[in-house]
PDB file of C-alpha atoms in Angstrom:
ATOM      1  CA  ALA A 148       3.684  28.309   3.120  1.00 76.00           C
ATOM      2  CA  GLN A 149       6.887  26.706   4.619  1.00 83.00           C
ATOM      3  CA  SER A 150       9.698  24.784   2.967  1.00 89.00           C
ATOM      4  CA  VAL A 151      12.750  23.797   3.940  1.00 93.00           C
ATOM      5  CA  THR A 152      16.031  23.591   1.645  1.00 94.00           C
ATOM      6  CA  GLN A 153      18.799  20.801   2.893  1.00 95.00           C
ATOM      7  CA  LEU A 154      22.276  21.620   1.019  1.00 91.00           C
ATOM      8  CA  GLY A 155      23.913  18.743  -0.136  1.00 91.00           C
ATOM      9  CA  SER A 156      22.074  15.041  -0.222  1.00 91.00           C
ATOM     10  CA  HIS A 157      25.316  13.202   0.952  1.00 95.00           C
ATOM     11  CA  VAL A 158      28.076  14.252   3.417  1.00 97.00           C
ATOM     12  CA  SER A 159      31.052  12.282   3.994  1.00 97.00           C
ATOM     13  CA  VAL A 160      33.326  12.980   7.163  1.00 97.00           C
ATOM     14  CA  SER A 161      36.147  11.174   8.909  1.00 97.00           C
ATOM     15  CA  GLU A 162      35.318   9.873  12.147  1.00 97.00           C
ATOM     16  CA  GLY A 163      36.271  12.592  14.898  1.00 97.00           C
ATOM     17  CA  ALA A 164      36.282  15.463  12.433  1.00 97.00           C
ATOM     18  CA  LEU A 165      33.189  18.284  12.522  1.00 97.00           C
ATOM     19  CA  VAL A 166      29.651  17.121  11.109  1.00 98.00           C
ATOM     20  CA  LEU A 167      28.033  20.164   9.472  1.00 98.00           C
ATOM     21  CA  LEU A 168      24.591  19.444   7.667  1.00 98.00           C
ATOM     22  CA  ARG A 169      22.988  22.711   6.660  1.00 97.00           C
ATOM     23  CA  CYS A 170      19.194  23.573   6.482  1.00 97.00           C
ATOM     24  CA  ASN A 171      17.622  26.837   5.053  1.00 96.00           C
ATOM     25  CA  TYR A 172      13.994  27.346   5.758  1.00 95.00           C
ATOM     26  CA  SER A 173      11.239  29.753   4.505  1.00 91.00           C
ATOM     27  CA  SER A 174       8.253  30.555   6.936  1.00 84.00           C
ATOM     28  CA  SER A 175       5.814  33.460   6.512  1.00 78.00           C
ATOM     29  CA  VAL A 176       5.020  33.133  10.150  1.00 80.00           C
ATOM     30  CA  PRO A 177       7.671  32.325  13.321  1.00 80.00           C
ATOM     31  CA  PRO A 178       8.732  29.034  12.682  1.00 87.00           C
ATOM     32  CA  TYR A 179       9.119  25.847  14.537  1.00 89.00           C
ATOM     33  CA  LEU A 180      12.370  24.012  13.596  1.00 92.00           C
ATOM     34  CA  PHE A 181      13.111  20.381  13.750  1.00 93.00           C
ATOM     35  CA  TRP A 182      15.930  17.785  13.075  1.00 96.00           C
ATOM     36  CA  TYR A 183      14.895  14.213  12.501  1.00 95.00           C
ATOM     37  CA  VAL A 184      17.094  11.139  11.991  1.00 95.00           C
ATOM     38  CA  GLN A 185      16.930   7.826  10.582  1.00 93.00           C
ATOM     39  CA  TYR A 186      19.284   5.414  11.516  1.00 92.00           C
ATOM     40  CA  PRO A 187      19.419   2.327   8.687  1.00 87.00           C
ATOM     41  CA  ASN A 188      16.301   0.182   8.553  1.00 81.00           C
ATOM     42  CA  GLN A 189      14.556   1.958  11.587  1.00 84.00           C
ATOM     43  CA  GLY A 190      11.970   4.870  11.920  1.00 85.00           C
ATOM     44  CA  LEU A 191      12.163   8.596  12.413  1.00 91.00           C
ATOM     45  CA  GLN A 192      13.168  10.259  15.551  1.00 91.00           C
ATOM     46  CA  LEU A 193      13.328  13.698  16.694  1.00 91.00           C
ATOM     47  CA  LEU A 194      17.219  14.643  17.130  1.00 95.00           C
ATOM     48  CA  LEU A 195      16.530  18.668  18.444  1.00 94.00           C
ATOM     49  CA  LYS A 196      13.879  21.503  18.105  1.00 91.00           C
ATOM     50  CA  TYR A 197      13.537  24.912  18.076  1.00 91.00           C
ATOM     51  CA  THR A 198      10.436  25.948  19.268  1.00 85.00           C
ATOM     52  CA  THR A 199      11.058  29.541  21.315  1.00 82.00           C
ATOM     53  CA  GLY A 200      13.759  30.888  23.521  1.00 85.00           C
ATOM     54  CA  ALA A 201      17.543  30.196  23.429  1.00 87.00           C
ATOM     55  CA  THR A 202      18.261  30.047  19.521  1.00 90.00           C
ATOM     56  CA  LEU A 203      21.126  27.386  20.358  1.00 95.00           C
ATOM     57  CA  VAL A 204      19.483  23.545  21.000  1.00 94.00           C
ATOM     58  CA  LYS A 205      21.161  21.040  21.943  1.00 95.00           C
ATOM     59  CA  GLY A 206      19.902  17.489  21.048  1.00 93.00           C
ATOM     60  CA  ILE A 207      20.783  13.850  21.776  1.00 92.00           C
ATOM     61  CA  ASN A 208      23.855  12.168  20.563  1.00 93.00           C
ATOM     62  CA  GLY A 209      25.842  15.618  21.011  1.00 95.00           C
ATOM     63  CA  PHE A 210      24.293  17.227  18.295  1.00 97.00           C
ATOM     64  CA  GLU A 211      23.032  20.816  18.555  1.00 97.00           C
ATOM     65  CA  ALA A 212      21.701  23.681  16.079  1.00 97.00           C
ATOM     66  CA  GLU A 213      21.365  27.474  16.120  1.00 95.00           C
ATOM     67  CA  PHE A 214      18.500  29.064  14.814  1.00 94.00           C
ATOM     68  CA  LYS A 215      19.626  31.938  12.665  1.00 94.00           C
ATOM     69  CA  LYS A 216      16.313  34.258  11.741  1.00 92.00           C
ATOM     70  CA  SER A 217      18.838  36.959   9.729  1.00 93.00           C
ATOM     71  CA  GLU A 218      20.007  33.931   7.659  1.00 94.00           C
ATOM     72  CA  THR A 219      16.800  31.773   7.985  1.00 94.00           C
ATOM     73  CA  SER A 220      18.947  29.067   8.739  1.00 96.00           C
ATOM     74  CA  PHE A 221      19.083  26.074  11.418  1.00 97.00           C
ATOM     75  CA  HIS A 222      22.179  23.940  10.196  1.00 97.00           C
ATOM     76  CA  LEU A 223      23.093  20.752  12.387  1.00 98.00           C
ATOM     77  CA  THR A 224      26.521  20.274  14.232  1.00 98.00           C
ATOM     78  CA  LYS A 225      28.317  17.766  15.984  1.00 98.00           C
ATOM     79  CA  PRO A 226      32.185  18.573  17.285  1.00 97.00           C
ATOM     80  CA  SER A 227      33.335  15.727  16.471  1.00 97.00           C
ATOM     81  CA  ALA A 228      31.819  12.454  14.125  1.00 97.00           C
ATOM     82  CA  HIS A 229      31.101   9.188  15.348  1.00 96.00           C
ATOM     83  CA  MET A 230      30.649   5.945  13.377  1.00 96.00           C
ATOM     84  CA  SER A 231      27.473   5.583  15.100  1.00 95.00           C
ATOM     85  CA  ASP A 232      26.198   8.736  13.424  1.00 97.00           C
ATOM     86  CA  ALA A 233      26.006   7.540   9.964  1.00 96.00           C
ATOM     87  CA  ALA A 234      22.217   8.152   8.989  1.00 96.00           C
ATOM     88  CA  GLU A 235      20.020   9.829   7.405  1.00 95.00           C
ATOM     89  CA  TYR A 236      19.156  13.721   8.581  1.00 97.00           C
ATOM     90  CA  PHE A 237      16.113  15.394   7.589  1.00 96.00           C
ATOM     91  CA  CYS A 238      15.430  18.956   8.497  1.00 96.00           C
ATOM     92  CA  ALA A 239      11.785  20.277   8.818  1.00 93.00           C
ATOM     93  CA  VAL A 240       9.708  22.982   9.737  1.00 91.00           C
ATOM     94  CA  SER A 241       6.089  24.169  11.191  1.00 86.00           C
ATOM     95  CA  ARG A 242       3.906  27.067  12.156  1.00 78.00           C
ATOM     96  CA  SER A 243       4.169  28.187  15.421  1.00 64.00           C
ATOM     97  CA  GLY A 244       0.952  27.618  17.421  1.00 58.00           C
ATOM     98  CA  GLY A 245      -1.792  24.661  17.099  1.00 54.00           C
ATOM     99  CA  TYR A 246      -1.420  24.001  13.762  1.00 59.00           C
ATOM    100  CA  GLN A 247       0.993  21.402  13.570  1.00 68.00           C
ATOM    101  CA  LYS A 248       1.270  20.475   9.894  1.00 79.00           C
ATOM    102  CA  VAL A 249       5.299  19.423   9.395  1.00 86.00           C
ATOM    103  CA  THR A 250       7.112  19.685   6.139  1.00 88.00           C
ATOM    104  CA  PHE A 251      10.444  17.855   5.699  1.00 92.00           C
ATOM    105  CA  GLY A 252      13.441  18.520   3.584  1.00 93.00           C
ATOM    106  CA  THR A 253      15.151  16.200   1.295  1.00 92.00           C
ATOM    107  CA  GLY A 254      17.191  14.389   4.068  1.00 94.00           C
ATOM    108  CA  THR A 255      21.103  14.422   3.646  1.00 96.00           C
ATOM    109  CA  LYS A 256      22.890  11.432   4.178  1.00 95.00           C
ATOM    110  CA  LEU A 257      25.933  11.238   6.347  1.00 97.00           C
ATOM    111  CA  GLN A 258      28.553   8.760   5.905  1.00 97.00           C
ATOM    112  CA  VAL A 259      31.562   8.776   8.518  1.00 97.00           C
ATOM    113  CA  ILE A 260      34.656   7.368   7.060  1.00 96.00           C
ATOM    114  CA  PRO A 261      36.961   5.495   9.675  1.00 94.00           C
TER     115      PRO A 261
ATOM    116  CA  GLY B 899       4.035   2.050  25.552  1.00 55.00           C
ATOM    117  CA  ALA B 900       3.138   0.932  22.364  1.00 80.00           C
ATOM    118  CA  GLY B 901       4.197   3.062  18.966  1.00 92.00           C
ATOM    119  CA  VAL B 902       3.011   3.862  15.846  1.00 95.00           C
ATOM    120  CA  SER B 903       1.869   0.576  14.223  1.00 95.00           C
ATOM    121  CA  GLN B 904       1.765   0.215  10.598  1.00 96.00           C
ATOM    122  CA  SER B 905       0.876  -2.567   8.247  1.00 96.00           C
ATOM    123  CA  PRO B 906       1.533  -4.560   6.338  1.00 97.00           C
ATOM    124  CA  SER B 907       5.845  -4.047   6.392  1.00 95.00           C
ATOM    125  CA  ASN B 908       5.910  -4.892   2.983  1.00 96.00           C
ATOM    126  CA  LYS B 909       3.406  -4.739   0.200  1.00 97.00           C
ATOM    127  CA  VAL B 910       3.658  -5.716  -3.370  1.00 98.00           C
ATOM    128  CA  THR B 911       0.966  -5.612  -5.832  1.00 97.00           C
ATOM    129  CA  GLU B 912       0.679  -5.507  -9.803  1.00 97.00           C
ATOM    130  CA  LYS B 913      -0.196  -2.295 -11.680  1.00 97.00           C
ATOM    131  CA  GLY B 914      -3.523  -1.218 -11.659  1.00 97.00           C
ATOM    132  CA  LYS B 915      -4.573  -2.790  -8.143  1.00 98.00           C
ATOM    133  CA  ASP B 916      -6.009  -0.990  -5.327  1.00 98.00           C
ATOM    134  CA  VAL B 917      -4.268  -1.018  -2.178  1.00 98.00           C
ATOM    135  CA  GLU B 918      -4.438  -0.271   1.571  1.00 98.00           C
ATOM    136  CA  LEU B 919      -2.117   0.749   3.885  1.00 98.00           C
ATOM    137  CA  ARG B 920      -2.795   1.072   7.709  1.00 97.00           C
ATOM    138  CA  CYS B 921      -1.587   3.064  10.679  1.00 97.00           C
ATOM    139  CA  ASP B 922      -2.470   2.771  14.387  1.00 96.00           C
ATOM    140  CA  PRO B 923      -1.432   5.906  16.252  1.00 95.00           C
ATOM    141  CA  ILE B 924      -0.435   6.042  19.655  1.00 93.00           C
ATOM    142  CA  SER B 925      -3.397   6.276  21.870  1.00 91.00           C
ATOM    143  CA  GLY B 926      -4.423   9.733  22.802  1.00 87.00           C
ATOM    144  CA  HIS B 927      -2.358  11.180  19.722  1.00 89.00           C
ATOM    145  CA  THR B 928      -5.124  13.565  17.975  1.00 86.00           C
ATOM    146  CA  ALA B 929      -2.957  14.116  15.073  1.00 89.00           C
ATOM    147  CA  LEU B 930      -2.039  11.709  12.227  1.00 93.00           C
ATOM    148  CA  TYR B 931       0.191  12.282   9.234  1.00 93.00           C
ATOM    149  CA  TRP B 932       1.144  10.429   5.988  1.00 96.00           C
ATOM    150  CA  TYR B 933       4.333  11.088   4.392  1.00 96.00           C
ATOM    151  CA  ARG B 934       5.842   9.285   1.606  1.00 96.00           C
ATOM    152  CA  GLN B 935       9.481   8.604   1.501  1.00 93.00           C
ATOM    153  CA  SER B 936      10.962   8.194  -2.121  1.00 88.00           C
ATOM    154  CA  LEU B 937      14.865   7.934  -3.161  1.00 78.00           C
ATOM    155  CA  GLY B 938      16.271  11.458  -3.492  1.00 70.00           C
ATOM    156  CA  GLN B 939      12.797  13.291  -2.646  1.00 75.00           C
ATOM    157  CA  GLY B 940      12.883  13.390   1.028  1.00 82.00           C
ATOM    158  CA  LEU B 941       9.707  12.955   3.248  1.00 89.00           C
ATOM    159  CA  GLU B 942       6.723  14.118   1.254  1.00 92.00           C
ATOM    160  CA  PHE B 943       3.686  15.535   2.873  1.00 91.00           C
ATOM    161  CA  LEU B 944       0.279  13.759   1.660  1.00 95.00           C
ATOM    162  CA  ILE B 945      -2.372  14.534   4.340  1.00 94.00           C
ATOM    163  CA  TYR B 946      -2.703  15.516   7.813  1.00 90.00           C
ATOM    164  CA  PHE B 947      -5.372  15.011  10.125  1.00 91.00           C
ATOM    165  CA  GLN B 948      -5.818  17.320  13.379  1.00 85.00           C
ATOM    166  CA  GLY B 949      -8.563  15.979  15.818  1.00 80.00           C
ATOM    167  CA  ASN B 950     -12.034  16.709  14.536  1.00 80.00           C
ATOM    168  CA  SER B 951     -10.635  19.581  11.840  1.00 84.00           C
ATOM    169  CA  ALA B 952     -11.193  18.529   8.220  1.00 87.00           C
ATOM    170  CA  PRO B 953      -8.143  16.849   7.032  1.00 91.00           C
ATOM    171  CA  ASP B 954      -5.543  18.638   5.089  1.00 90.00           C
ATOM    172  CA  LYS B 955      -5.108  16.750   1.793  1.00 92.00           C
ATOM    173  CA  SER B 956      -2.938  19.169   0.017  1.00 90.00           C
ATOM    174  CA  GLY B 957      -0.548  16.526  -0.420  1.00 92.00           C
ATOM    175  CA  LEU B 958      -2.380  14.159  -1.865  1.00 96.00           C
ATOM    176  CA  PRO B 959      -0.657  13.702  -6.041  1.00 94.00           C
ATOM    177  CA  SER B 960      -3.734  12.586  -7.300  1.00 95.00           C
ATOM    178  CA  ASP B 961      -7.029  12.019  -7.108  1.00 96.00           C
ATOM    179  CA  ARG B 962      -6.270   7.964  -6.695  1.00 98.00           C
ATOM    180  CA  PHE B 963      -5.018   8.585  -3.505  1.00 98.00           C
ATOM    181  CA  SER B 964      -7.609   9.072  -0.461  1.00 97.00           C
ATOM    182  CA  ALA B 965      -7.115   8.494   3.038  1.00 96.00           C
ATOM    183  CA  GLU B 966      -9.563   8.701   6.249  1.00 95.00           C
ATOM    184  CA  ARG B 967      -9.298   8.336  10.058  1.00 94.00           C
ATOM    185  CA  THR B 968     -12.057   6.424  11.711  1.00 85.00           C
ATOM    186  CA  GLY B 969     -13.119   7.169  15.285  1.00 81.00           C
ATOM    187  CA  GLY B 970     -10.090   9.646  15.773  1.00 77.00           C
ATOM    188  CA  SER B 971      -7.703   6.978  15.816  1.00 90.00           C
ATOM    189  CA  VAL B 972      -6.529   4.391  13.116  1.00 95.00           C
ATOM    190  CA  SER B 973      -6.345   5.554   9.621  1.00 96.00           C
ATOM    191  CA  THR B 974      -6.009   4.198   6.240  1.00 97.00           C
ATOM    192  CA  LEU B 975      -4.321   5.050   2.828  1.00 98.00           C
ATOM    193  CA  THR B 976      -5.783   3.505  -0.023  1.00 98.00           C
ATOM    194  CA  ILE B 977      -3.947   3.884  -3.684  1.00 98.00           C
ATOM    195  CA  GLN B 978      -6.293   2.804  -6.210  1.00 98.00           C
ATOM    196  CA  ARG B 979      -5.255   1.827  -9.896  1.00 98.00           C
ATOM    197  CA  THR B 980      -1.460   1.710  -8.358  1.00 98.00           C
ATOM    198  CA  GLN B 981       1.186   2.620 -10.734  1.00 97.00           C
ATOM    199  CA  GLN B 982       4.769   1.921 -10.608  1.00 95.00           C
ATOM    200  CA  GLU B 983       5.764   5.461  -9.698  1.00 94.00           C
ATOM    201  CA  ASP B 984       3.751   4.720  -6.266  1.00 96.00           C
ATOM    202  CA  SER B 985       6.335   2.356  -5.321  1.00 96.00           C
ATOM    203  CA  ALA B 986       7.780   4.249  -1.868  1.00 96.00           C
ATOM    204  CA  VAL B 987       7.933   3.892   1.532  1.00 95.00           C
ATOM    205  CA  TYR B 988       4.591   5.182   3.024  1.00 97.00           C
ATOM    206  CA  LEU B 989       5.319   6.530   6.495  1.00 96.00           C
ATOM    207  CA  CYS B 990       2.601   7.602   9.083  1.00 96.00           C
ATOM    208  CA  ALA B 991       3.265   9.767  12.416  1.00 94.00           C
ATOM    209  CA  SER B 992       1.291  10.896  15.120  1.00 92.00           C
ATOM    210  CA  SER B 993       1.440  13.267  17.589  1.00 88.00           C
ATOM    211  CA  LEU B 994      -0.225  15.194  20.348  1.00 83.00           C
ATOM    212  CA  ILE B 995      -2.021  18.442  19.772  1.00 72.00           C
ATOM    213  CA  LEU B 996      -0.787  21.189  22.300  1.00 65.00           C
ATOM    214  CA  GLU B 997      -2.475  24.467  22.785  1.00 62.00           C
ATOM    215  CA  PRO B 998       0.526  27.296  22.086  1.00 59.00           C
ATOM    216  CA  GLY B 999       3.213  27.716  24.812  1.00 58.00           C
ATOM    217  CA  THR B1000       3.141  24.326  25.967  1.00 61.00           C
ATOM    218  CA  VAL B1001       5.853  21.982  25.458  1.00 62.00           C
ATOM    219  CA  TYR B1002       5.968  20.714  21.723  1.00 68.00           C
ATOM    220  CA  SER B1003       4.995  17.065  21.095  1.00 75.00           C
ATOM    221  CA  PRO B1004       7.171  15.613  18.560  1.00 82.00           C
ATOM    222  CA  LEU B1005       5.935  13.494  15.649  1.00 88.00           C
ATOM    223  CA  HIS B1006       6.486   9.369  16.514  1.00 91.00           C
ATOM    224  CA  PHE B1007       6.880   7.702  13.221  1.00 93.00           C
ATOM    225  CA  GLY B1008       5.997   4.236  12.310  1.00 94.00           C
ATOM    226  CA  ASN B1009       7.955   2.027  10.373  1.00 92.00           C
ATOM    227  CA  GLY B1010       6.469   2.463   7.645  1.00 94.00           C
ATOM    228  CA  THR B1011       5.358   0.228   4.847  1.00 96.00           C
ATOM    229  CA  ARG B1012       7.440  -0.204   1.691  1.00 95.00           C
ATOM    230  CA  LEU B1013       4.955  -0.787  -1.507  1.00 97.00           C
ATOM    231  CA  THR B1014       6.209  -2.194  -4.928  1.00 97.00           C
ATOM    232  CA  VAL B1015       4.256  -2.124  -8.014  1.00 97.00           C
ATOM    233  CA  THR B1016       5.351  -4.144 -10.196  1.00 96.00           C
TER     234      THR B1016
END
């Protein structure tokens, strides 16, 4: 079974400050890990993913995440928050390989304060 | 090209009525997912169709919920005898199924159906 835990349902940062959204996963097999973003009144879209290879992955809009197996973590970061980053962010996990059932976390709403 | 289409976008129904929610996936996508999004609950997995394999129904919350996928394309999620706790946004997503080691195919989400049970 796989699961993800997102710490903090709401995170507020000032514009220009570091964004850090936390995600820990549980998986009995090597995982694939993802961050999806949902902007207000829009559908979810993939922000970035880790499948194999480099553990630091870069996504759209300046976001990146690092897969740390020893810590079972996949935290999302961005050096400098923009107002347009205000959205809900979901961490997700699936098994590596062909069976791609994707399990999502409960989400973190990011508020950016001007 | 066209994305994942869900209909209706909004549905208001009375408690005890049955509802059907429809999902048209991206053409050629062999995997189809239903999720439920409620306040504070994140995305709750409901059911997963993968190609011609038996669907993974492990997330359906009760026997009032069922889903089918006809011809490997359109899917319908049916909720019988709706209850107020069924009120949520129901999201459909589709993706390609690729062999391990190939480029990962992300989930493409529809805009959801907002169900309100009064």
